[in-house]
Amino acid sequence: MSVPTDRPTDVEASILAFVEAKTKTSWDLGADIFRAGGLSSLFAMELVVFLEKTFEISISGPDMRLENFRTVTSMVELVTRLRGTAGE
């Protein structure tokens, strides 16, 4: 799988496509996908693995909070932040 460019819209589109494919539901960027219900802990782990592999980041420690994964917008912010600090 090729890594999307650094533009937030590309990151957003990739994450949204993954979430919609896995849940078979359309989502708004700010919708709380976990509050909507029906999502398992297995889905949460698939989401973490997808983000790490697709965007070549490592999510651990304080970044492994549910707040970082509730919405597509929060996931884009997490990816953007971790990609920005990866080389530091």
mmCIF file of C-alpha atoms in Angstrom:
data_model
loop_
_atom_site.group_PDB
_atom_site.id
_atom_site.type_symbol
_atom_site.label_atom_id
_atom_site.label_comp_id
_atom_site.label_asym_id
_atom_site.label_seq_id
_atom_site.Cartn_x
_atom_site.Cartn_y
_atom_site.Cartn_z
ATOM 1 C CA MET A 1 0.000 0.000 0.000
ATOM 2 C CA SER A 2 1.386 3.388 -0.892
ATOM 3 C CA VAL A 3 1.596 6.016 1.782
ATOM 4 C CA PRO A 4 -0.678 9.012 1.168
ATOM 5 C CA THR A 5 0.966 12.401 0.792
ATOM 6 C CA ASP A 6 1.375 14.740 3.731
ATOM 7 C CA ARG A 7 -1.642 16.835 2.788
ATOM 8 C CA PRO A 8 -4.276 16.580 5.525
ATOM 9 C CA THR A 9 -7.002 16.002 2.938
ATOM 10 C CA ASP A 10 -5.196 12.875 1.704
ATOM 11 C CA VAL A 11 -4.773 11.590 5.250
ATOM 12 C CA GLU A 12 -8.418 12.396 5.939
ATOM 13 C CA ALA A 13 -9.610 10.581 2.805
ATOM 14 C CA SER A 14 -7.550 7.475 3.617
ATOM 15 C CA ILE A 15 -8.794 7.267 7.191
ATOM 16 C CA LEU A 16 -12.395 7.930 6.195
ATOM 17 C CA ALA A 17 -12.264 5.249 3.484
ATOM 18 C CA PHE A 18 -10.865 2.704 5.963
ATOM 19 C CA VAL A 19 -13.454 3.465 8.658
ATOM 20 C CA GLU A 20 -16.338 3.402 6.188
ATOM 21 C CA ALA A 21 -15.160 0.137 4.631
ATOM 22 C CA LYS A 22 -14.799 -1.538 8.029
ATOM 23 C CA THR A 23 -18.071 -0.272 9.489
ATOM 24 C CA LYS A 24 -20.078 -0.278 6.242
ATOM 25 C CA THR A 25 -21.415 3.126 7.295
ATOM 26 C CA SER A 26 -20.896 6.652 5.989
ATOM 27 C CA TRP A 27 -19.390 9.036 8.553
ATOM 28 C CA ASP A 28 -19.055 12.778 8.956
ATOM 29 C CA LEU A 29 -15.506 13.844 9.807
ATOM 30 C CA GLY A 30 -16.520 14.982 13.287
ATOM 31 C CA ALA A 31 -18.831 12.070 14.122
ATOM 32 C CA ASP A 32 -17.873 10.037 17.187
ATOM 33 C CA ILE A 33 -17.575 6.567 15.706
ATOM 34 C CA PHE A 34 -17.250 4.889 19.091
ATOM 35 C CA ARG A 35 -20.181 6.689 20.715
ATOM 36 C CA ALA A 36 -22.344 5.504 17.813
ATOM 37 C CA GLY A 37 -21.975 2.013 19.257
ATOM 38 C CA GLY A 38 -21.426 -1.400 17.839
ATOM 39 C CA LEU A 39 -17.675 -1.056 17.452
ATOM 40 C CA SER A 40 -15.498 -3.654 19.122
ATOM 41 C CA SER A 41 -12.096 -3.529 20.758
ATOM 42 C CA LEU A 42 -10.898 -5.556 17.763
ATOM 43 C CA PHE A 43 -11.923 -2.671 15.497
ATOM 44 C CA ALA A 44 -9.984 -0.266 17.707
ATOM 45 C CA MET A 45 -6.850 -2.380 17.349
ATOM 46 C CA GLU A 46 -7.356 -2.678 13.569
ATOM 47 C CA LEU A 47 -7.608 1.097 13.466
ATOM 48 C CA VAL A 48 -4.316 1.552 15.335
ATOM 49 C CA VAL A 49 -2.534 -0.953 13.076
ATOM 50 C CA PHE A 50 -3.975 0.711 9.966
ATOM 51 C CA LEU A 51 -2.787 4.157 11.068
ATOM 52 C CA GLU A 52 0.682 2.914 12.009
ATOM 53 C CA LYS A 53 1.266 0.966 8.801
ATOM 54 C CA THR A 54 -0.372 3.373 6.376
ATOM 55 C CA PHE A 55 1.250 6.524 7.720
ATOM 56 C CA GLU A 56 4.481 4.996 9.051
ATOM 57 C CA ILE A 57 3.979 6.239 12.587
ATOM 58 C CA SER A 58 4.164 4.641 16.010
ATOM 59 C CA ILE A 59 1.270 5.150 18.411
ATOM 60 C CA SER A 60 2.074 4.437 22.040
ATOM 61 C CA GLY A 61 1.868 5.723 25.578
ATOM 62 C CA PRO A 62 -0.251 8.846 26.009
ATOM 63 C CA ASP A 63 -1.254 8.824 22.334
ATOM 64 C CA MET A 64 -3.132 5.540 22.841
ATOM 65 C CA ARG A 65 -6.155 7.388 24.297
ATOM 66 C CA LEU A 66 -9.644 6.852 22.918
ATOM 67 C CA GLU A 67 -9.986 10.604 22.373
ATOM 68 C CA ASN A 68 -7.413 10.344 19.568
ATOM 69 C CA PHE A 69 -9.563 7.802 17.710
ATOM 70 C CA ARG A 70 -13.148 8.980 18.264
ATOM 71 C CA THR A 71 -13.442 10.982 15.029
ATOM 72 C CA VAL A 72 -11.744 11.070 11.657
ATOM 73 C CA THR A 73 -10.707 14.630 12.470
ATOM 74 C CA SER A 74 -8.984 13.580 15.710
ATOM 75 C CA MET A 75 -7.173 10.759 13.879
ATOM 76 C CA VAL A 76 -5.954 13.184 11.190
ATOM 77 C CA GLU A 77 -4.636 15.479 13.946
ATOM 78 C CA LEU A 78 -2.870 12.530 15.616
ATOM 79 C CA VAL A 79 -1.265 11.369 12.364
ATOM 80 C CA THR A 80 -0.228 14.900 11.422
ATOM 81 C CA ARG A 81 1.323 15.501 14.841
ATOM 82 C CA LEU A 82 3.174 12.164 14.942
ATOM 83 C CA ARG A 83 4.465 12.566 11.391
ATOM 84 C CA GLY A 84 5.678 16.045 12.273
ATOM 85 C CA THR A 85 7.693 14.809 15.246
ATOM 86 C CA ALA A 86 8.921 11.539 13.696
ATOM 87 C CA GLY A 87 12.170 13.085 12.521
ATOM 88 C CA GLU A 88 12.879 15.093 15.648
#
